[in-house]
Short mmCIF file of C-alpha atoms in Angstrom, two decimals:
data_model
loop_
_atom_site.label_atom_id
_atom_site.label_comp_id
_atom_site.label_asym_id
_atom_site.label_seq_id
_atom_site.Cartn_x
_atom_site.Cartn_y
_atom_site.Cartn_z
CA UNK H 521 -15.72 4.68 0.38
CA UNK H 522 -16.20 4.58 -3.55
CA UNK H 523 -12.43 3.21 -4.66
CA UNK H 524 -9.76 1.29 -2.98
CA UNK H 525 -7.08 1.25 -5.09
CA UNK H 526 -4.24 -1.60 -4.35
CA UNK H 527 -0.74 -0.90 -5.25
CA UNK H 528 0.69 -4.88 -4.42
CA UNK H 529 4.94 -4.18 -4.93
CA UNK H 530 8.01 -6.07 -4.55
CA UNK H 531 11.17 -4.38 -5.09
CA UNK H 532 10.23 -1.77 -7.17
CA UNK H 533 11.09 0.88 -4.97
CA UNK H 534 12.52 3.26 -7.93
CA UNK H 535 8.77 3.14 -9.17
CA UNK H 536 7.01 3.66 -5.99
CA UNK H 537 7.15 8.03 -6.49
CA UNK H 538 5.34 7.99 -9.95
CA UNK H 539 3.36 5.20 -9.18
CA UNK H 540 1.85 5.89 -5.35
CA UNK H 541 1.95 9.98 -6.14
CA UNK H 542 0.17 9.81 -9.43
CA UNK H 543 -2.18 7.55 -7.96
CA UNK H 544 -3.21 9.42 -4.34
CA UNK H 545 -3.06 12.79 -6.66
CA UNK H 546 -5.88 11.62 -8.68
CA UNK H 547 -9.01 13.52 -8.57
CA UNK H 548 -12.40 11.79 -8.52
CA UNK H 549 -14.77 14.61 -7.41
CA UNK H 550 -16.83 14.29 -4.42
CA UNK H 551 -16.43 10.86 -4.31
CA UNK H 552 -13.49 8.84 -1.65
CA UNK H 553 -10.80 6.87 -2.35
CA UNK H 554 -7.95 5.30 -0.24
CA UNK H 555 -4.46 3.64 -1.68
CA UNK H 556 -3.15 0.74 0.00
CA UNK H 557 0.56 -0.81 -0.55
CA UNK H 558 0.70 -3.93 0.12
CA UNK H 559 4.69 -5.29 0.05
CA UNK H 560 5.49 -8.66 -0.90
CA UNK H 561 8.36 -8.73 1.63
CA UNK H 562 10.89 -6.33 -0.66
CA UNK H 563 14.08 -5.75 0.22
CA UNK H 564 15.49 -2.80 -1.29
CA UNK H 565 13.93 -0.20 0.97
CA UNK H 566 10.48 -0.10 -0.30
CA UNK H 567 8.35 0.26 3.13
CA UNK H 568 10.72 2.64 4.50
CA UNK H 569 10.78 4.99 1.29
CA UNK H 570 6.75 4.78 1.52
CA UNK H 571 6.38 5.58 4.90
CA UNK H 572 8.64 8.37 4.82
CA UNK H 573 7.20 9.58 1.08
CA UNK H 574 3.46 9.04 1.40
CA UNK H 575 2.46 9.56 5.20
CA UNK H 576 -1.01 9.51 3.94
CA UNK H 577 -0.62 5.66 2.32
CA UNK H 578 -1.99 2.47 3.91
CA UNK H 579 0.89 -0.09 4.38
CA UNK H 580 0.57 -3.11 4.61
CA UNK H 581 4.28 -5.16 4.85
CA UNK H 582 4.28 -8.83 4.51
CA UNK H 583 6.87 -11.23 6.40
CA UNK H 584 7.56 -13.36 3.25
CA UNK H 585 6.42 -12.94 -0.69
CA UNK H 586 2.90 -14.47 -1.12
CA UNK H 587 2.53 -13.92 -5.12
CA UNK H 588 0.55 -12.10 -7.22
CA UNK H 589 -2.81 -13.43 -6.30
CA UNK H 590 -2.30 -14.07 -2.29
CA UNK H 591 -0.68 -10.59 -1.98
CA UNK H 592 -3.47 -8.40 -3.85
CA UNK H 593 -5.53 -10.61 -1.64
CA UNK H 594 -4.44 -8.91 1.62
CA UNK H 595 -5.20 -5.69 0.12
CA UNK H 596 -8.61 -6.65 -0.67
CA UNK H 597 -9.12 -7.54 2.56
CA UNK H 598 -8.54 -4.51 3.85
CA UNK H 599 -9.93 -3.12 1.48
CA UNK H 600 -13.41 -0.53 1.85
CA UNK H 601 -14.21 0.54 -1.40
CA UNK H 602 -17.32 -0.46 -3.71
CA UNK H 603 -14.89 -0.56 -6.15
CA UNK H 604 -11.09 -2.16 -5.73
CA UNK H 605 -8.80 -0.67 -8.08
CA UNK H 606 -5.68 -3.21 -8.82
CA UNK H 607 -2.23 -1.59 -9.59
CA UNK H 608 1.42 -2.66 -10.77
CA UNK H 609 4.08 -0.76 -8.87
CA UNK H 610 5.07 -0.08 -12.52
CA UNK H 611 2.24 2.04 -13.64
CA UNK H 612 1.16 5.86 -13.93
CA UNK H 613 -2.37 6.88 -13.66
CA UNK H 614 -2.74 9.78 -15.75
CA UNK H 615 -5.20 12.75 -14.48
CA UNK H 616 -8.31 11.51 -14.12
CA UNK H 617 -7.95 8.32 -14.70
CA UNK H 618 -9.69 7.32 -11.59
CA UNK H 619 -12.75 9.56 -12.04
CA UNK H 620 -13.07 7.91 -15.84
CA UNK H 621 -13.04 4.44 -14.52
CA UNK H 622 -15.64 4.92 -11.44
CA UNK H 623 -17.77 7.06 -14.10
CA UNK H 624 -17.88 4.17 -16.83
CA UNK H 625 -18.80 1.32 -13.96
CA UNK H 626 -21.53 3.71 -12.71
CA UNK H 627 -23.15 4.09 -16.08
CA UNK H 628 -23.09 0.41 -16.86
CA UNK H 629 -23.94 -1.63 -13.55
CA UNK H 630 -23.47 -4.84 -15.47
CA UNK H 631 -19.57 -3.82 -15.75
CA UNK H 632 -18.03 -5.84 -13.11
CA UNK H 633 -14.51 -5.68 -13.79
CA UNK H 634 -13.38 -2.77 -16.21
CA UNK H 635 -9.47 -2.49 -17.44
CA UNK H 636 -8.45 1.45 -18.73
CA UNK H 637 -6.32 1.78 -21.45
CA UNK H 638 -2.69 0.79 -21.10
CA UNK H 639 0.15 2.41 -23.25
CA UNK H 640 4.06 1.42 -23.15
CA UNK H 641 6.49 3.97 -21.66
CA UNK H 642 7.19 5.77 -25.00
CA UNK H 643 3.55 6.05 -25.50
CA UNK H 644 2.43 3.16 -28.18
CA UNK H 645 -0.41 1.11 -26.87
CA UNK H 646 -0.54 -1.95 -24.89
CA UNK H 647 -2.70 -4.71 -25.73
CA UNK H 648 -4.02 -5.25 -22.08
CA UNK H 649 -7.75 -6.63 -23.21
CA UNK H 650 -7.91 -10.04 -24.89
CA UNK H 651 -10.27 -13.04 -25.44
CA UNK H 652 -9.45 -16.20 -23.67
CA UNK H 653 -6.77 -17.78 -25.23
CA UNK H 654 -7.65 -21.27 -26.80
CA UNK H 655 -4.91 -24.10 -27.86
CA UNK H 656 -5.26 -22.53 -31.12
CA UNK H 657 -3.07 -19.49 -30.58
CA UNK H 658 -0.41 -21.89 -28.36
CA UNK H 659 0.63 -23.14 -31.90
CA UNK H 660 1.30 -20.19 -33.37
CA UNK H 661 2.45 -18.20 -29.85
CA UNK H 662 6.05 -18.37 -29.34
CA UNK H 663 6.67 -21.07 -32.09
CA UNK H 664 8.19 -21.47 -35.12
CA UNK H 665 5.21 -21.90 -36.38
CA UNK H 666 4.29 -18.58 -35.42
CA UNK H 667 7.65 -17.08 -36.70
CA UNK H 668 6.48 -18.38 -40.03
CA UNK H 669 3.15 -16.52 -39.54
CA UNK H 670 3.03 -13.76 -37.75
CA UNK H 671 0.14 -12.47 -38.78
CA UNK H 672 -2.10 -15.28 -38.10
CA UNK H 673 -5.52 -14.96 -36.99
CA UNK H 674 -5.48 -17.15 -33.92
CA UNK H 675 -2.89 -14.81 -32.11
CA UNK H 676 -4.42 -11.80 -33.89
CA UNK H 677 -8.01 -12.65 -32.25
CA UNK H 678 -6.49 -13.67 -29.14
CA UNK H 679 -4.80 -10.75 -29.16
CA UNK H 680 -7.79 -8.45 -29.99
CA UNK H 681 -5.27 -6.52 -32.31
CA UNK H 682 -7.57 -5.28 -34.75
CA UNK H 683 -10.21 -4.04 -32.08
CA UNK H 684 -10.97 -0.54 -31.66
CA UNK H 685 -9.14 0.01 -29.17
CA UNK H 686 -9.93 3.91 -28.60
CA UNK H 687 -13.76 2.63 -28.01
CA UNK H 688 -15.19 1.04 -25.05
CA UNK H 689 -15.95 -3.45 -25.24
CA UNK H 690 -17.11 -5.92 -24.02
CA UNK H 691 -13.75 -8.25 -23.50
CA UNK H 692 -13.14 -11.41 -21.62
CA UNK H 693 -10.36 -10.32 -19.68
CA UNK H 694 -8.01 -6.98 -18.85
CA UNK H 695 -4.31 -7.19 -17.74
CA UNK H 696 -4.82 -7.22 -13.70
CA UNK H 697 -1.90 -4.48 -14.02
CA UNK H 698 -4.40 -2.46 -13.99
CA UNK H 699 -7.85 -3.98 -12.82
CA UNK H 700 -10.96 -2.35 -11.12
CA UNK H 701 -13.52 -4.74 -9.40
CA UNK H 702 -16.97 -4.33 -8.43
CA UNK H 703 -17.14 -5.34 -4.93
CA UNK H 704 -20.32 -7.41 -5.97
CA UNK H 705 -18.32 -9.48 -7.87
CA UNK H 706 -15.44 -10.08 -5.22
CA UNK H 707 -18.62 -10.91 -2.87
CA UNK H 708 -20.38 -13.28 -5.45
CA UNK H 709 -17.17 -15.28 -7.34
CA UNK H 710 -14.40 -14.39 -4.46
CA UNK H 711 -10.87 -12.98 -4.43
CA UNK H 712 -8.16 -14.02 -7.03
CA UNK H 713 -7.25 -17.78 -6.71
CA UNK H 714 -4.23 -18.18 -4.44
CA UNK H 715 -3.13 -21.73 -6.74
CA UNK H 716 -1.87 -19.07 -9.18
CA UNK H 717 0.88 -18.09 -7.33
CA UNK H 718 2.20 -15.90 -9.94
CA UNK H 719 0.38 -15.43 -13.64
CA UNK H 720 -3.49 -15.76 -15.28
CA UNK H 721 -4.97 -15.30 -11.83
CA UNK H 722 -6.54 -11.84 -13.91
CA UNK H 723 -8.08 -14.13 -16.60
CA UNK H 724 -9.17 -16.54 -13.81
CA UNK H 725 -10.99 -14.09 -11.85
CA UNK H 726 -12.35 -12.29 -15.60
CA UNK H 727 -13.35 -15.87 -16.51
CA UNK H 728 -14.88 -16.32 -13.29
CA UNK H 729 -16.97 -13.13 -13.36
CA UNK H 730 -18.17 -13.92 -17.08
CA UNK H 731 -19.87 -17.34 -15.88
CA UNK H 732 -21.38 -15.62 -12.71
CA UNK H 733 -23.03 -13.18 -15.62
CA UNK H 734 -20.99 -10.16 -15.12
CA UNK H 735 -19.18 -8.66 -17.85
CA UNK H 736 -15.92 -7.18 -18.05
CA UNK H 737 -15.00 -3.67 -20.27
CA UNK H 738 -12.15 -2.47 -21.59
CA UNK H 739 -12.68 1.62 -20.81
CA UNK H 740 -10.26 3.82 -22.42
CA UNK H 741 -10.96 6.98 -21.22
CA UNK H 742 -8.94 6.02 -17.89
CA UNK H 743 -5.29 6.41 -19.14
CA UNK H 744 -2.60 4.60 -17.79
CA UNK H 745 1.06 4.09 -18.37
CA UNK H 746 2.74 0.90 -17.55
CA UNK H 747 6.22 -0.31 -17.59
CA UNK H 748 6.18 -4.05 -17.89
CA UNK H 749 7.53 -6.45 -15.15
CA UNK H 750 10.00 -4.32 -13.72
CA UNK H 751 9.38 -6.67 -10.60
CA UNK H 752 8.91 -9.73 -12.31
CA UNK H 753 11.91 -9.21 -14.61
CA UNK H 754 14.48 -9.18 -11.81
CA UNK H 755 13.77 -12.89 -11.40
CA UNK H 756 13.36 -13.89 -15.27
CA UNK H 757 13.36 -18.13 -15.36
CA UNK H 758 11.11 -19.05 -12.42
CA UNK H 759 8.88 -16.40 -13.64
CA UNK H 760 8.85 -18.34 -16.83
CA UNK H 761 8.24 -21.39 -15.00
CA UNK H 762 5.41 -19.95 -12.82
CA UNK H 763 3.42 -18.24 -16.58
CA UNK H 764 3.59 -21.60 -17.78
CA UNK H 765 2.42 -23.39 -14.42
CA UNK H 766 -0.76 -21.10 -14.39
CA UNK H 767 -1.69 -21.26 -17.65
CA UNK H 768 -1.95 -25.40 -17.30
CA UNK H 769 -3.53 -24.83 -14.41
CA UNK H 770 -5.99 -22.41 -16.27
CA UNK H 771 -6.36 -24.97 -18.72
CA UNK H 772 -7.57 -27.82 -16.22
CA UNK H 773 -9.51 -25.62 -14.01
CA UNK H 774 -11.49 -24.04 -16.97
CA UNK H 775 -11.43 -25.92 -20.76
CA UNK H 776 -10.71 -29.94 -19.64
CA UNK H 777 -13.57 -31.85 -19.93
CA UNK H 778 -15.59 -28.80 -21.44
CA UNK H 779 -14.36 -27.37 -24.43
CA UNK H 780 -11.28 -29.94 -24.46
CA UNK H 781 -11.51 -33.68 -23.92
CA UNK H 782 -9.30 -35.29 -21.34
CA UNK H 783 -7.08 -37.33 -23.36
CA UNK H 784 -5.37 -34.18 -24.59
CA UNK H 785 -4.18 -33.19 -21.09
CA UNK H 786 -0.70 -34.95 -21.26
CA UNK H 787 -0.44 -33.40 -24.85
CA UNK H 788 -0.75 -30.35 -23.52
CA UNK H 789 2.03 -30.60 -20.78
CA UNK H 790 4.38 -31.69 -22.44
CA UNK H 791 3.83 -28.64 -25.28
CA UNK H 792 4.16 -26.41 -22.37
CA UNK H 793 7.25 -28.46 -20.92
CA UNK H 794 9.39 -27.86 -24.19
CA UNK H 795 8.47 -24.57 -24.15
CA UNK H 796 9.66 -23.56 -21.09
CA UNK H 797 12.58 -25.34 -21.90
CA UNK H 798 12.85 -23.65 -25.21
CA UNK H 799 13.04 -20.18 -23.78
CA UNK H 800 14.70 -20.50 -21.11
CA UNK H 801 17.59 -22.25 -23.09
CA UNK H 802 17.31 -19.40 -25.46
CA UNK H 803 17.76 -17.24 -22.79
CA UNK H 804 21.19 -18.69 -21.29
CA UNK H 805 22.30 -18.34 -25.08
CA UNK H 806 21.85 -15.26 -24.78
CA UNK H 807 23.53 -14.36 -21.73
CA UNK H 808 26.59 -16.20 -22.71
CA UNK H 809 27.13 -15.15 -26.65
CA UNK H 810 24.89 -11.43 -26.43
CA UNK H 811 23.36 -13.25 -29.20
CA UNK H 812 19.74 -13.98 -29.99
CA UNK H 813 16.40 -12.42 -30.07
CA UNK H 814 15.69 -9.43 -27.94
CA UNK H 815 14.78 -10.24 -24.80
CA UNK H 816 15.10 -13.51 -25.23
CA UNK H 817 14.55 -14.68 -21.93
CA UNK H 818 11.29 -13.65 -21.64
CA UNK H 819 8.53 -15.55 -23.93
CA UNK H 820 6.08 -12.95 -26.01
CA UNK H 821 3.35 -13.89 -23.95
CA UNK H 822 5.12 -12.42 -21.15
CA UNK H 823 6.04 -9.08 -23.12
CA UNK H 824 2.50 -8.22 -22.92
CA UNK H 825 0.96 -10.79 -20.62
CA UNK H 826 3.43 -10.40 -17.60
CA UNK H 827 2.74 -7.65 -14.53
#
């Protein structure tokens, strides 16, 4: 089997036709693929609509809602492919984006993870490849201070916005939206970490891959379209809560002690803290005057970052 692709969904049943039939009517040649759903325990119909759409689809339907990480997990389990493919429920694979994806990772075998290019539902791009973010681009990310300069370079390097994006890169990390994985490098760094329940797990595992000496692309030529959180967004706050979780967990796992000292640890949570607090009280605003921001409830990190 050359591709397992992984389509991990919870209650995003509307989606599951474009998403599931663009995906098993992709044509990669003479080499195999399967699709597996994985459900995180959805409760609007999803596994029934599946079985009944796509008698041809793996299912695999979960007693309760693992997360992100823990549910794409199961899939990769059962997964046979050299190369897992991971997929939103909110996403379209154009033609041949399969094919263009297996045909970059074959002609550079020190590719281990490779993202394709992501565009928004009316067609403008999405910037799904980035370089780790650094505390640097926290002060200008969702911050006045960032209000004040939007333009900055910390969020426009972090951001990669003035990459070619119509060429193939080196990157340090792709949206796990859309995701494919060597199976070398699931065997050598292991599967996403499971203490991300929900968030950064994709940068983890990039991250990961990076210091086991594999490199991960950003490969335009696969195509694909994807909506933004329309599972995530039907639980806004503790989605909030669980971005900001991961990315101090990120921050501990990864920079303390290395590129940060300890002593700024406490500094940091509490940044994060207000935050959280700061959007999600922007958010109730919202919802009780129809005043504020668009989409106000959901930090800019998450407008891009979020699955």
């Amino acid at each position: 089997m050359n591709l397992s692709v992984i389509i991990l969904n919870w209650n995003a049943r509307e989606w599951l036709e474009r998403s599931v039939g663009s995906a098993l009517a992709q044509d990669i040649g003479a080499r195999t693929f399967e699709v597996i759903l994985v459900d995180n325990a959805s409760t609007d119909g999803s596994v029934q609509f599946a079985q009944d759409s796509f008698p041809q689809l793996t299912i695999i339907a979960l007693d309760e809602n693992l997360g992100f990480a823990a549910g794409n997990n199961v899939g990769m389990a059962a997964a046979r492919g050299d190369v897992v493919l991971l997929l939103n429920p909110d996403t379209i694979s154009h033609p041949g984006a399969f094919a263009a994806i297996l045909d970059f990772m074959e002609a550079h075998p020190a590719c281990g993870i490779a993202g394709p290019k992501l565009l928004n539902k009316d067609g403008t791009l999405q910037y799904s490849c980035r370089h780790f973010a650094r505390l640097e681009a926290g002060f200008f990310r969702n911050t006045p201070l960032g209000r004040l300069f939007p333009r900055n370079r910390a969020t426009r390097d972090y951001l990669m916005k003035d990459a070619p994006h119509d060429e193939p890169m080196v990157v340090d990390w792709v949206s796990g939206a859309a995701m494919a994985i060597r199976r070398e490098v699931i065997d050598a760094v292991g599967t996403l970490d499971e203490e991300f329940y929900m968030y950064v797990e994709d940068v983890d595992l990039c991250y990961r891959a990076k210091q086991a000496g594999w490199q991960t692309w950003y490969a335009p030529a696969g195509v694909i379209t994807h909506a933004i959180a329309q599972s995530s967004d039907k639980n806004p706050r503790p989605m909030i809560i669980a971005f900001h979780k991961s990315m101090f967990r990120f921050f501990r796992k990864h920079y303390l002690g290395t590129l940060y000292p300890g002593w700024l640890t406490p500094i940091v949570a509490v940044g994060l803290t207000v935050r959280v607090g700061l959007v999600i009280a922007l958010g109730y605003w919202k919802d009780l005057t129809g005043k504020g921001p668009e989409k106000a409830s959901i930090p800019p990190e998450q407008q891009e970052d979020r699955k």
